[in-house]
Amino acid sequence: MKRFLTIRRLSVLFFSIFGLMVAGIFVFQRYWMEPGERCEAQGKWYDIESRICAQPISIAEITGRPIGVTRAQASAEKNKELVVIEDQLNAEKRARAAATEAERKRVAALQQ
């Protein structure tokens, strides 16, 4: 009676699976890991899911605030600028209202 899984067949099966796994590791290393290592060696970022090598962007370029300034400090500076702008707008509004009132008085005086 012949058995299906003899020692010879098991060893061939084992070495075939082992060979496929080693080849898979080499393919993985060559096509996924090495591009990432080359990319990071250039000082860039590598996304392994999409396999994209991208240039990092400074947070200062995105937010517009100088390096070393915290978010709270930058927010306080912007708030100060907004208060100054609001004060200027209120002063212009008061000046327009005063000019309008003066013009109304002038027109009322002319009509009498």
mmCIF file of N, CA, C and O in Angstrom:
data_model
loop_
_atom_site.group_PDB
_atom_site.id
_atom_site.type_symbol
_atom_site.label_atom_id
_atom_site.label_comp_id
_atom_site.label_asym_id
_atom_site.label_seq_id
_atom_site.Cartn_x
_atom_site.Cartn_y
_atom_site.Cartn_z
ATOM 1 N N MET A 1 0.839 -1.175 0.000
ATOM 2 C CA MET A 1 0.000 0.000 0.000
ATOM 3 C C MET A 1 0.890 1.247 0.000
ATOM 4 O O MET A 1 1.760 1.382 0.833
ATOM 5 N N LYS A 2 0.607 2.130 -0.948
ATOM 6 C CA LYS A 2 1.406 3.358 -1.061
ATOM 7 C C LYS A 2 0.707 4.476 -0.303
ATOM 8 O O LYS A 2 -0.497 4.652 -0.414
ATOM 9 N N ARG A 3 1.475 5.209 0.406
ATOM 10 C CA ARG A 3 0.930 6.364 1.133
ATOM 11 C C ARG A 3 1.112 7.614 0.300
ATOM 12 O O ARG A 3 2.087 7.759 -0.435
ATOM 13 N N PHE A 4 0.171 8.523 0.452
ATOM 14 C CA PHE A 4 0.218 9.767 -0.325
ATOM 15 C C PHE A 4 1.323 10.698 0.166
ATOM 16 O O PHE A 4 2.050 11.281 -0.613
ATOM 17 N N LEU A 5 1.442 10.845 1.490
ATOM 18 C CA LEU A 5 2.436 11.756 2.058
ATOM 19 C C LEU A 5 3.645 10.969 2.548
ATOM 20 O O LEU A 5 3.803 10.695 3.734
ATOM 21 N N THR A 6 4.512 10.693 1.641
ATOM 22 C CA THR A 6 5.752 10.017 2.010
ATOM 23 C C THR A 6 6.752 11.069 2.449
ATOM 24 O O THR A 6 6.547 12.271 2.266
ATOM 25 N N ILE A 7 7.850 10.622 3.012
ATOM 26 C CA ILE A 7 8.893 11.545 3.469
ATOM 27 C C ILE A 7 9.428 12.354 2.295
ATOM 28 O O ILE A 7 9.657 13.556 2.418
ATOM 29 N N ARG A 8 9.598 11.738 1.177
ATOM 30 C CA ARG A 8 10.121 12.437 -0.004
ATOM 31 C C ARG A 8 9.140 13.529 -0.447
ATOM 32 O O ARG A 8 9.534 14.662 -0.717
ATOM 33 N N ARG A 9 7.873 13.200 -0.509
ATOM 34 C CA ARG A 9 6.872 14.181 -0.923
ATOM 35 C C ARG A 9 6.735 15.308 0.110
ATOM 36 O O ARG A 9 6.583 16.480 -0.246
ATOM 37 N N LEU A 10 6.795 14.964 1.378
ATOM 38 C CA LEU A 10 6.725 15.988 2.422
ATOM 39 C C LEU A 10 7.928 16.926 2.347
ATOM 40 O O LEU A 10 7.780 18.145 2.522
ATOM 41 N N SER A 11 9.102 16.399 2.097
ATOM 42 C CA SER A 11 10.292 17.251 2.017
ATOM 43 C C SER A 11 10.215 18.154 0.789
ATOM 44 O O SER A 11 10.575 19.332 0.858
ATOM 45 N N VAL A 12 9.732 17.637 -0.342
ATOM 46 C CA VAL A 12 9.579 18.475 -1.529
ATOM 47 C C VAL A 12 8.541 19.565 -1.260
ATOM 48 O O VAL A 12 8.742 20.740 -1.614
ATOM 49 N N LEU A 13 7.436 19.211 -0.633
ATOM 50 C CA LEU A 13 6.399 20.185 -0.297
ATOM 51 C C LEU A 13 6.936 21.253 0.652
ATOM 52 O O LEU A 13 6.726 22.454 0.455
ATOM 53 N N PHE A 14 7.653 20.843 1.670
ATOM 54 C CA PHE A 14 8.224 21.776 2.637
ATOM 55 C C PHE A 14 9.198 22.726 1.957
ATOM 56 O O PHE A 14 9.121 23.946 2.151
ATOM 57 N N PHE A 15 10.129 22.195 1.160
ATOM 58 C CA PHE A 15 11.118 23.062 0.520
ATOM 59 C C PHE A 15 10.479 23.965 -0.545
ATOM 60 O O PHE A 15 10.929 25.088 -0.759
ATOM 61 N N SER A 16 9.424 23.514 -1.180
ATOM 62 C CA SER A 16 8.718 24.367 -2.144
ATOM 63 C C SER A 16 8.057 25.545 -1.420
ATOM 64 O O SER A 16 8.169 26.706 -1.857
ATOM 65 N N ILE A 17 7.364 25.259 -0.341
ATOM 66 C CA ILE A 17 6.721 26.331 0.437
ATOM 67 C C ILE A 17 7.768 27.263 1.028
ATOM 68 O O ILE A 17 7.618 28.496 0.997
ATOM 69 N N PHE A 18 8.859 26.686 1.527
ATOM 70 C CA PHE A 18 9.950 27.495 2.082
ATOM 71 C C PHE A 18 10.539 28.406 1.000
ATOM 72 O O PHE A 18 10.771 29.598 1.233
ATOM 73 N N GLY A 19 10.759 27.871 -0.182
ATOM 74 C CA GLY A 19 11.301 28.660 -1.290
ATOM 75 C C GLY A 19 10.366 29.789 -1.693
ATOM 76 O O GLY A 19 10.805 30.921 -1.960
ATOM 77 N N LEU A 20 9.063 29.514 -1.748
ATOM 78 C CA LEU A 20 8.092 30.557 -2.078
ATOM 79 C C LEU A 20 8.068 31.657 -1.017
ATOM 80 O O LEU A 20 7.965 32.847 -1.344
ATOM 81 N N MET A 21 8.184 31.271 0.230
ATOM 82 C CA MET A 21 8.192 32.274 1.302
ATOM 83 C C MET A 21 9.439 33.142 1.243
ATOM 84 O O MET A 21 9.364 34.361 1.418
ATOM 85 N N VAL A 22 10.591 32.533 0.997
ATOM 86 C CA VAL A 22 11.835 33.305 0.888
ATOM 87 C C VAL A 22 11.758 34.240 -0.312
ATOM 88 O O VAL A 22 12.143 35.412 -0.230
ATOM 89 N N ALA A 23 11.243 33.746 -1.447
ATOM 90 C CA ALA A 23 11.083 34.601 -2.625
ATOM 91 C C ALA A 23 10.118 35.746 -2.322
ATOM 92 O O ALA A 23 10.354 36.888 -2.736
ATOM 93 N N GLY A 24 9.041 35.464 -1.592
ATOM 94 C CA GLY A 24 8.096 36.511 -1.205
ATOM 95 C C GLY A 24 8.740 37.568 -0.330
ATOM 96 O O GLY A 24 8.470 38.768 -0.477
ATOM 97 N N ILE A 25 9.601 37.145 0.577
ATOM 98 C CA ILE A 25 10.300 38.103 1.442
ATOM 99 C C ILE A 25 11.217 38.994 0.619
ATOM 100 O O ILE A 25 11.292 40.204 0.830
ATOM 101 N N PHE A 26 11.926 38.394 -0.349
ATOM 102 C CA PHE A 26 12.804 39.189 -1.199
ATOM 103 C C PHE A 26 12.001 40.180 -2.054
ATOM 104 O O PHE A 26 12.414 41.320 -2.230
ATOM 105 N N VAL A 27 10.871 39.748 -2.575
ATOM 106 C CA VAL A 27 10.024 40.644 -3.367
ATOM 107 C C VAL A 27 9.506 41.776 -2.486
ATOM 108 O O VAL A 27 9.530 42.947 -2.884
ATOM 109 N N PHE A 28 9.050 41.445 -1.287
ATOM 110 C CA PHE A 28 8.569 42.465 -0.361
ATOM 111 C C PHE A 28 9.675 43.467 -0.044
ATOM 112 O O PHE A 28 9.459 44.677 -0.059
ATOM 113 N N GLN A 29 10.854 42.961 0.238
ATOM 114 C CA GLN A 29 11.991 43.824 0.559
ATOM 115 C C GLN A 29 12.333 44.723 -0.623
ATOM 116 O O GLN A 29 12.554 45.917 -0.463
ATOM 117 N N ARG A 30 12.366 44.158 -1.797
ATOM 118 C CA ARG A 30 12.799 44.887 -2.992
ATOM 119 C C ARG A 30 11.783 45.947 -3.423
ATOM 120 O O ARG A 30 12.164 47.051 -3.795
ATOM 121 N N TYR A 31 10.505 45.626 -3.408
ATOM 122 C CA TYR A 31 9.503 46.527 -3.970
ATOM 123 C C TYR A 31 8.746 47.366 -2.947
ATOM 124 O O TYR A 31 8.058 48.309 -3.331
ATOM 125 N N TRP A 32 8.829 47.048 -1.675
ATOM 126 C CA TRP A 32 8.129 47.858 -0.671
ATOM 127 C C TRP A 32 9.079 48.516 0.325
ATOM 128 O O TRP A 32 8.899 49.676 0.650
ATOM 129 N N MET A 33 10.054 47.782 0.812
ATOM 130 C CA MET A 33 10.898 48.329 1.866
ATOM 131 C C MET A 33 12.057 49.182 1.332
ATOM 132 O O MET A 33 12.339 50.235 1.874
ATOM 133 N N GLU A 34 12.742 48.730 0.301
ATOM 134 C CA GLU A 34 13.889 49.484 -0.205
ATOM 135 C C GLU A 34 13.517 50.875 -0.719
ATOM 136 O O GLU A 34 14.254 51.830 -0.449
ATOM 137 N N PRO A 35 12.402 51.040 -1.452
ATOM 138 C CA PRO A 35 12.051 52.413 -1.850
ATOM 139 C C PRO A 35 11.813 53.323 -0.636
ATOM 140 O O PRO A 35 12.167 54.497 -0.663
ATOM 141 N N GLY A 36 11.253 52.776 0.418
ATOM 142 C CA GLY A 36 11.040 53.562 1.629
ATOM 143 C C GLY A 36 12.350 53.962 2.280
ATOM 144 O O GLY A 36 12.509 55.090 2.739
ATOM 145 N N GLU A 37 13.292 53.051 2.311
ATOM 146 C CA GLU A 37 14.594 53.358 2.909
ATOM 147 C C GLU A 37 15.337 54.398 2.076
ATOM 148 O O GLU A 37 15.967 55.309 2.629
ATOM 149 N N ARG A 38 15.262 54.282 0.740
ATOM 150 C CA ARG A 38 15.904 55.280 -0.129
ATOM 151 C C ARG A 38 15.250 56.641 0.043
ATOM 152 O O ARG A 38 15.925 57.670 0.084
ATOM 153 N N CYS A 39 13.941 56.641 0.155
ATOM 154 C CA CYS A 39 13.203 57.891 0.324
ATOM 155 C C CYS A 39 13.572 58.563 1.649
ATOM 156 O O CYS A 39 13.835 59.766 1.693
ATOM 157 N N GLU A 40 13.597 57.793 2.716
ATOM 158 C CA GLU A 40 13.927 58.351 4.028
ATOM 159 C C GLU A 40 15.384 58.786 4.093
ATOM 160 O O GLU A 40 15.719 59.716 4.824
ATOM 161 N N ALA A 41 16.258 58.136 3.322
ATOM 162 C CA ALA A 41 17.663 58.543 3.283
ATOM 163 C C ALA A 41 17.802 59.922 2.635
ATOM 164 O O ALA A 41 18.743 60.661 2.942
ATOM 165 N N GLN A 42 16.869 60.281 1.748
ATOM 166 C CA GLN A 42 16.875 61.599 1.114
ATOM 167 C C GLN A 42 16.226 62.663 1.993
ATOM 168 O O GLN A 42 16.166 63.824 1.628
ATOM 169 N N GLY A 43 15.707 62.259 3.132
ATOM 170 C CA GLY A 43 15.077 63.206 4.048
ATOM 171 C C GLY A 43 13.611 63.438 3.761
ATOM 172 O O GLY A 43 13.044 64.435 4.188
ATOM 173 N N LYS A 44 12.990 62.530 3.038
ATOM 174 C CA LYS A 44 11.574 62.667 2.707
ATOM 175 C C LYS A 44 10.764 61.650 3.494
ATOM 176 O O LYS A 44 11.308 60.838 4.223
ATOM 177 N N TRP A 45 9.442 61.690 3.322
ATOM 178 C CA TRP A 45 8.539 60.754 3.989
ATOM 179 C C TRP A 45 8.044 59.726 2.999
ATOM 180 O O TRP A 45 7.728 60.047 1.858
ATOM 181 N N TYR A 46 7.917 58.487 3.443
ATOM 182 C CA TYR A 46 7.461 57.407 2.575
ATOM 183 C C TYR A 46 6.209 56.793 3.162
ATOM 184 O O TYR A 46 6.175 56.408 4.321
ATOM 185 N N ASP A 47 5.151 56.717 2.335
ATOM 186 C CA ASP A 47 3.905 56.079 2.741
ATOM 187 C C ASP A 47 3.880 54.688 2.130
ATOM 188 O O ASP A 47 3.788 54.541 0.911
ATOM 189 N N ILE A 48 3.965 53.667 2.977
ATOM 190 C CA ILE A 48 4.075 52.306 2.468
ATOM 191 C C ILE A 48 2.771 51.815 1.846
ATOM 192 O O ILE A 48 2.789 50.982 0.950
ATOM 193 N N GLU A 49 1.626 52.357 2.273
ATOM 194 C CA GLU A 49 0.353 51.905 1.708
ATOM 195 C C GLU A 49 0.186 52.349 0.266
ATOM 196 O O GLU A 49 -0.225 51.583 -0.588
ATOM 197 N N SER A 50 0.485 53.609 -0.009
ATOM 198 C CA SER A 50 0.341 54.113 -1.375
ATOM 199 C C SER A 50 1.660 54.138 -2.119
ATOM 200 O O SER A 50 1.689 54.471 -3.298
ATOM 201 N N ARG A 51 2.753 53.833 -1.420
ATOM 202 C CA ARG A 51 4.105 53.800 -1.984
ATOM 203 C C ARG A 51 4.459 55.146 -2.608
ATOM 204 O O ARG A 51 4.961 55.223 -3.713
ATOM 205 N N ILE A 52 4.205 56.206 -1.866
ATOM 206 C CA ILE A 52 4.493 57.570 -2.330
ATOM 207 C C ILE A 52 5.619 58.144 -1.472
ATOM 208 O O ILE A 52 5.572 58.079 -0.250
ATOM 209 N N CYS A 53 6.604 58.714 -2.147
ATOM 210 C CA CYS A 53 7.695 59.411 -1.474
ATOM 211 C C CYS A 53 7.382 60.904 -1.560
ATOM 212 O O CYS A 53 7.306 61.465 -2.651
ATOM 213 N N ALA A 54 7.171 61.554 -0.421
ATOM 214 C CA ALA A 54 6.719 62.942 -0.417
ATOM 215 C C ALA A 54 7.681 63.831 0.355
ATOM 216 O O ALA A 54 8.315 63.402 1.313
ATOM 217 N N GLN A 55 7.760 65.066 -0.082
ATOM 218 C CA GLN A 55 8.572 66.075 0.591
ATOM 219 C C GLN A 55 7.808 66.591 1.804
ATOM 220 O O GLN A 55 6.673 67.043 1.664
ATOM 221 N N PRO A 56 8.390 66.522 3.004
ATOM 222 C CA PRO A 56 7.681 67.046 4.175
ATOM 223 C C PRO A 56 7.550 68.566 4.107
ATOM 224 O O PRO A 56 8.416 69.254 3.585
ATOM 225 N N ILE A 57 6.446 69.059 4.631
ATOM 226 C CA ILE A 57 6.177 70.493 4.633
ATOM 227 C C ILE A 57 6.209 70.969 6.084
ATOM 228 O O ILE A 57 5.627 70.349 6.966
ATOM 229 N N SER A 58 6.882 72.064 6.291
ATOM 230 C CA SER A 58 6.968 72.637 7.631
ATOM 231 C C SER A 58 5.595 73.130 8.079
ATOM 232 O O SER A 58 4.823 73.669 7.287
ATOM 233 N N ILE A 59 5.295 72.946 9.343
ATOM 234 C CA ILE A 59 4.018 73.403 9.881
ATOM 235 C C ILE A 59 3.908 74.925 9.781
ATOM 236 O O ILE A 59 2.822 75.472 9.655
ATOM 237 N N ALA A 60 5.070 75.604 9.778
ATOM 238 C CA ALA A 60 5.064 77.058 9.648
ATOM 239 C C ALA A 60 4.566 77.473 8.263
ATOM 240 O O ALA A 60 3.922 78.512 8.119
ATOM 241 N N GLU A 61 4.843 76.666 7.239
ATOM 242 C CA GLU A 61 4.365 76.979 5.898
ATOM 243 C C GLU A 61 2.848 76.802 5.806
ATOM 244 O O GLU A 61 2.180 77.521 5.077
ATOM 245 N N ILE A 62 2.312 75.836 6.534
ATOM 246 C CA ILE A 62 0.877 75.566 6.479
ATOM 247 C C ILE A 62 0.095 76.599 7.292
ATOM 248 O O ILE A 62 -0.890 77.160 6.815
ATOM 249 N N THR A 63 0.542 76.854 8.521
ATOM 250 C CA THR A 63 -0.218 77.729 9.411
ATOM 251 C C THR A 63 0.126 79.204 9.242
ATOM 252 O O THR A 63 -0.670 80.060 9.611
ATOM 253 N N GLY A 64 1.317 79.490 8.727
ATOM 254 C CA GLY A 64 1.740 80.868 8.569
ATOM 255 C C GLY A 64 2.322 81.476 9.832
ATOM 256 O O GLY A 64 2.657 82.656 9.852
ATOM 257 N N ARG A 65 2.473 80.703 10.881
ATOM 258 C CA ARG A 65 3.065 81.258 12.093
ATOM 259 C C ARG A 65 4.553 80.901 12.136
ATOM 260 O O ARG A 65 4.963 79.847 11.655
ATOM 261 N N PRO A 66 5.369 81.762 12.711
ATOM 262 C CA PRO A 66 6.815 81.517 12.758
ATOM 263 C C PRO A 66 7.157 80.296 13.604
ATOM 264 O O PRO A 66 6.421 79.915 14.505
ATOM 265 N N ILE A 67 8.305 79.727 13.315
ATOM 266 C CA ILE A 67 8.779 78.571 14.076
ATOM 267 C C ILE A 67 9.116 79.025 15.492
ATOM 268 O O ILE A 67 9.739 80.062 15.694
ATOM 269 N N GLY A 68 8.711 78.260 16.470
ATOM 270 C CA GLY A 68 8.983 78.585 17.870
ATOM 271 C C GLY A 68 7.850 79.306 18.562
ATOM 272 O O GLY A 68 7.900 79.532 19.764
ATOM 273 N N VAL A 69 6.826 79.679 17.814
ATOM 274 C CA VAL A 69 5.666 80.363 18.395
ATOM 275 C C VAL A 69 4.573 79.321 18.606
ATOM 276 O O VAL A 69 4.228 78.577 17.705
ATOM 277 N N THR A 70 4.056 79.265 19.831
ATOM 278 C CA THR A 70 3.017 78.281 20.122
ATOM 279 C C THR A 70 1.689 78.730 19.519
ATOM 280 O O THR A 70 1.524 79.883 19.110
ATOM 281 N N ARG A 71 0.767 77.812 19.486
ATOM 282 C CA ARG A 71 -0.564 78.114 18.942
ATOM 283 C C ARG A 71 -1.246 79.195 19.773
ATOM 284 O O ARG A 71 -1.898 80.088 19.229
ATOM 285 N N ALA A 72 -1.084 79.140 21.087
ATOM 286 C CA ALA A 72 -1.712 80.132 21.961
ATOM 287 C C ALA A 72 -1.124 81.527 21.721
ATOM 288 O O ALA A 72 -1.861 82.521 21.675
ATOM 289 N N GLN A 73 0.200 81.588 21.561
ATOM 290 C CA GLN A 73 0.833 82.889 21.307
ATOM 291 C C GLN A 73 0.386 83.453 19.964
ATOM 292 O O GLN A 73 0.083 84.644 19.855
ATOM 293 N N ALA A 74 0.358 82.611 18.940
ATOM 294 C CA ALA A 74 -0.069 83.069 17.614
ATOM 295 C C ALA A 74 -1.529 83.520 17.650
ATOM 296 O O ALA A 74 -1.893 84.524 17.030
ATOM 297 N N SER A 75 -2.363 82.789 18.390
ATOM 298 C CA SER A 75 -3.766 83.154 18.512
ATOM 299 C C SER A 75 -3.914 84.492 19.232
ATOM 300 O O SER A 75 -4.730 85.334 18.835
ATOM 301 N N ALA A 76 -3.126 84.714 20.271
ATOM 302 C CA ALA A 76 -3.184 85.981 21.002
ATOM 303 C C ALA A 76 -2.769 87.147 20.106
ATOM 304 O O ALA A 76 -3.391 88.220 20.134
ATOM 305 N N GLU A 77 -1.732 86.939 19.295
ATOM 306 C CA GLU A 77 -1.293 87.987 18.365
ATOM 307 C C GLU A 77 -2.390 88.315 17.352
ATOM 308 O O GLU A 77 -2.663 89.484 17.071
ATOM 309 N N LYS A 78 -3.006 87.279 16.793
ATOM 310 C CA LYS A 78 -4.086 87.502 15.823
ATOM 311 C C LYS A 78 -5.266 88.209 16.482
ATOM 312 O O LYS A 78 -5.906 89.070 15.872
ATOM 313 N N ASN A 79 -5.560 87.849 17.734
ATOM 314 C CA ASN A 79 -6.667 88.506 18.440
ATOM 315 C C ASN A 79 -6.374 89.982 18.657
ATOM 316 O O ASN A 79 -7.269 90.822 18.548
ATOM 317 N N LYS A 80 -5.106 90.307 18.963
ATOM 318 C CA LYS A 80 -4.734 91.716 19.122
ATOM 319 C C LYS A 80 -4.931 92.460 17.809
ATOM 320 O O LYS A 80 -5.436 93.581 17.796
ATOM 321 N N GLU A 81 -4.519 91.825 16.702
ATOM 322 C CA GLU A 81 -4.702 92.452 15.396
ATOM 323 C C GLU A 81 -6.191 92.666 15.106
ATOM 324 O O GLU A 81 -6.586 93.718 14.586
ATOM 325 N N LEU A 82 -7.019 91.678 15.438
ATOM 326 C CA LEU A 82 -8.454 91.802 15.205
ATOM 327 C C LEU A 82 -9.073 92.920 16.047
ATOM 328 O O LEU A 82 -9.958 93.645 15.576
ATOM 329 N N VAL A 83 -8.613 93.077 17.278
ATOM 330 C CA VAL A 83 -9.125 94.152 18.135
ATOM 331 C C VAL A 83 -8.766 95.509 17.542
ATOM 332 O O VAL A 83 -9.601 96.427 17.512
ATOM 333 N N VAL A 84 -7.546 95.639 17.029
ATOM 334 C CA VAL A 84 -7.133 96.905 16.402
ATOM 335 C C VAL A 84 -8.004 97.187 15.181
ATOM 336 O O VAL A 84 -8.465 98.318 14.984
ATOM 337 N N ILE A 85 -8.235 96.164 14.355
ATOM 338 C CA ILE A 85 -9.073 96.343 13.159
ATOM 339 C C ILE A 85 -10.500 96.720 13.546
ATOM 340 O O ILE A 85 -11.113 97.610 12.938
ATOM 341 N N GLU A 86 -11.044 96.050 14.571
ATOM 342 C CA GLU A 86 -12.400 96.384 15.027
ATOM 343 C C GLU A 86 -12.471 97.811 15.548
ATOM 344 O O GLU A 86 -13.455 98.521 15.291
ATOM 345 N N ASP A 87 -11.441 98.255 16.271
ATOM 346 C CA ASP A 87 -11.424 99.637 16.763
ATOM 347 C C ASP A 87 -11.394 100.624 15.599
ATOM 348 O O ASP A 87 -12.084 101.651 15.627
ATOM 349 N N GLN A 88 -10.600 100.320 14.562
ATOM 350 C CA GLN A 88 -10.550 101.199 13.393
ATOM 351 C C GLN A 88 -11.911 101.248 12.698
ATOM 352 O O GLN A 88 -12.372 102.330 12.300
ATOM 353 N N LEU A 89 -12.549 100.090 12.541
ATOM 354 C CA LEU A 89 -13.862 100.066 11.907
ATOM 355 C C LEU A 89 -14.901 100.831 12.711
ATOM 356 O O LEU A 89 -15.738 101.554 12.143
ATOM 357 N N ASN A 90 -14.850 100.673 14.037
ATOM 358 C CA ASN A 90 -15.795 101.418 14.890
ATOM 359 C C ASN A 90 -15.544 102.915 14.805
ATOM 360 O O ASN A 90 -16.500 103.716 14.797
ATOM 361 N N ALA A 91 -14.273 103.327 14.728
ATOM 362 C CA ALA A 91 -13.958 104.753 14.605
ATOM 363 C C ALA A 91 -14.466 105.287 13.266
ATOM 364 O O ALA A 91 -15.040 106.396 13.208
ATOM 365 N N GLU A 92 -14.298 104.522 12.199
ATOM 366 C CA GLU A 92 -14.806 104.945 10.889
ATOM 367 C C GLU A 92 -16.338 105.032 10.909
ATOM 368 O O GLU A 92 -16.928 105.955 10.338
ATOM 369 N N LYS A 93 -16.960 104.075 11.577
ATOM 370 C CA LYS A 93 -18.428 104.071 11.668
ATOM 371 C C LYS A 93 -18.920 105.305 12.432
ATOM 372 O O LYS A 93 -19.893 105.950 12.019
ATOM 373 N N ARG A 94 -18.230 105.607 13.541
ATOM 374 C CA ARG A 94 -18.615 106.801 14.307
ATOM 375 C C ARG A 94 -18.398 108.064 13.482
ATOM 376 O O ARG A 94 -19.214 108.993 13.517
ATOM 377 N N ALA A 95 -17.303 108.122 12.724
ATOM 378 C CA ALA A 95 -17.025 109.302 11.890
ATOM 379 C C ALA A 95 -18.094 109.449 10.809
ATOM 380 O O ALA A 95 -18.565 110.565 10.541
ATOM 381 N N ARG A 96 -18.498 108.329 10.188
ATOM 382 C CA ARG A 96 -19.561 108.390 9.180
ATOM 383 C C ARG A 96 -20.879 108.830 9.796
ATOM 384 O O ARG A 96 -21.629 109.635 9.217
ATOM 385 N N ALA A 97 -21.174 108.281 10.988
ATOM 386 C CA ALA A 97 -22.419 108.661 11.665
ATOM 387 C C ALA A 97 -22.405 110.153 12.015
ATOM 388 O O ALA A 97 -23.418 110.857 11.853
ATOM 389 N N ALA A 98 -21.252 110.649 12.477
ATOM 390 C CA ALA A 98 -21.149 112.071 12.808
ATOM 391 C C ALA A 98 -21.282 112.925 11.551
ATOM 392 O O ALA A 98 -21.958 113.976 11.565
ATOM 393 N N ALA A 99 -20.652 112.476 10.449
ATOM 394 C CA ALA A 99 -20.756 113.230 9.193
ATOM 395 C C ALA A 99 -22.190 113.221 8.681
ATOM 396 O O ALA A 99 -22.695 114.248 8.188
ATOM 397 N N THR A 100 -22.872 112.099 8.804
ATOM 398 C CA THR A 100 -24.267 111.999 8.372
ATOM 399 C C THR A 100 -25.152 112.912 9.219
ATOM 400 O O THR A 100 -26.025 113.627 8.689
ATOM 401 N N GLU A 101 -24.934 112.905 10.510
ATOM 402 C CA GLU A 101 -25.725 113.752 11.406
ATOM 403 C C GLU A 101 -25.470 115.224 11.118
ATOM 404 O O GLU A 101 -26.400 116.045 11.096
ATOM 405 N N ALA A 102 -24.214 115.583 10.850
ATOM 406 C CA ALA A 102 -23.885 116.974 10.515
ATOM 407 C C ALA A 102 -24.551 117.368 9.203
ATOM 408 O O ALA A 102 -25.063 118.501 9.064
ATOM 409 N N GLU A 103 -24.570 116.468 8.241
ATOM 410 C CA GLU A 103 -25.214 116.752 6.956
ATOM 411 C C GLU A 103 -26.721 116.899 7.130
ATOM 412 O O GLU A 103 -27.344 117.774 6.518
ATOM 413 N N ARG A 104 -27.328 116.085 7.988
ATOM 414 C CA ARG A 104 -28.763 116.197 8.250
ATOM 415 C C ARG A 104 -29.094 117.552 8.879
ATOM 416 O O ARG A 104 -30.097 118.199 8.536
ATOM 417 N N LYS A 105 -28.241 117.960 9.828
ATOM 418 C CA LYS A 105 -28.464 119.266 10.474
ATOM 419 C C LYS A 105 -28.322 120.391 9.459
ATOM 420 O O LYS A 105 -29.089 121.349 9.468
ATOM 421 N N ARG A 106 -27.345 120.267 8.544
ATOM 422 C CA ARG A 106 -27.126 121.289 7.537
ATOM 423 C C ARG A 106 -28.336 121.363 6.581
ATOM 424 O O ARG A 106 -28.830 122.443 6.259
ATOM 425 N N VAL A 107 -28.828 120.171 6.184
ATOM 426 C CA VAL A 107 -29.980 120.137 5.282
ATOM 427 C C VAL A 107 -31.225 120.672 5.998
ATOM 428 O O VAL A 107 -32.016 121.429 5.412
ATOM 429 N N ALA A 108 -31.380 120.322 7.266
ATOM 430 C CA ALA A 108 -32.532 120.817 8.041
ATOM 431 C C ALA A 108 -32.466 122.339 8.184
ATOM 432 O O ALA A 108 -33.484 123.038 8.112
ATOM 433 N N ALA A 109 -31.251 122.851 8.363
ATOM 434 C CA ALA A 109 -31.089 124.315 8.506
ATOM 435 C C ALA A 109 -31.404 125.003 7.187
ATOM 436 O O ALA A 109 -31.974 126.115 7.170
ATOM 437 N N LEU A 110 -31.043 124.384 6.077
ATOM 438 C CA LEU A 110 -31.330 124.976 4.761
ATOM 439 C C LEU A 110 -32.809 124.941 4.443
ATOM 440 O O LEU A 110 -33.327 125.822 3.753
ATOM 441 N N GLN A 111 -33.517 123.934 4.917
ATOM 442 C CA GLN A 111 -34.939 123.800 4.630
ATOM 443 C C GLN A 111 -35.760 124.776 5.449
ATOM 444 O O GLN A 111 -36.886 125.105 5.087
ATOM 445 N N GLN A 112 -35.262 125.282 6.538
ATOM 446 C CA GLN A 112 -36.047 126.191 7.377
ATOM 447 C C GLN A 112 -35.954 127.584 6.917
ATOM 448 O O GLN A 112 -35.589 128.350 6.354
#
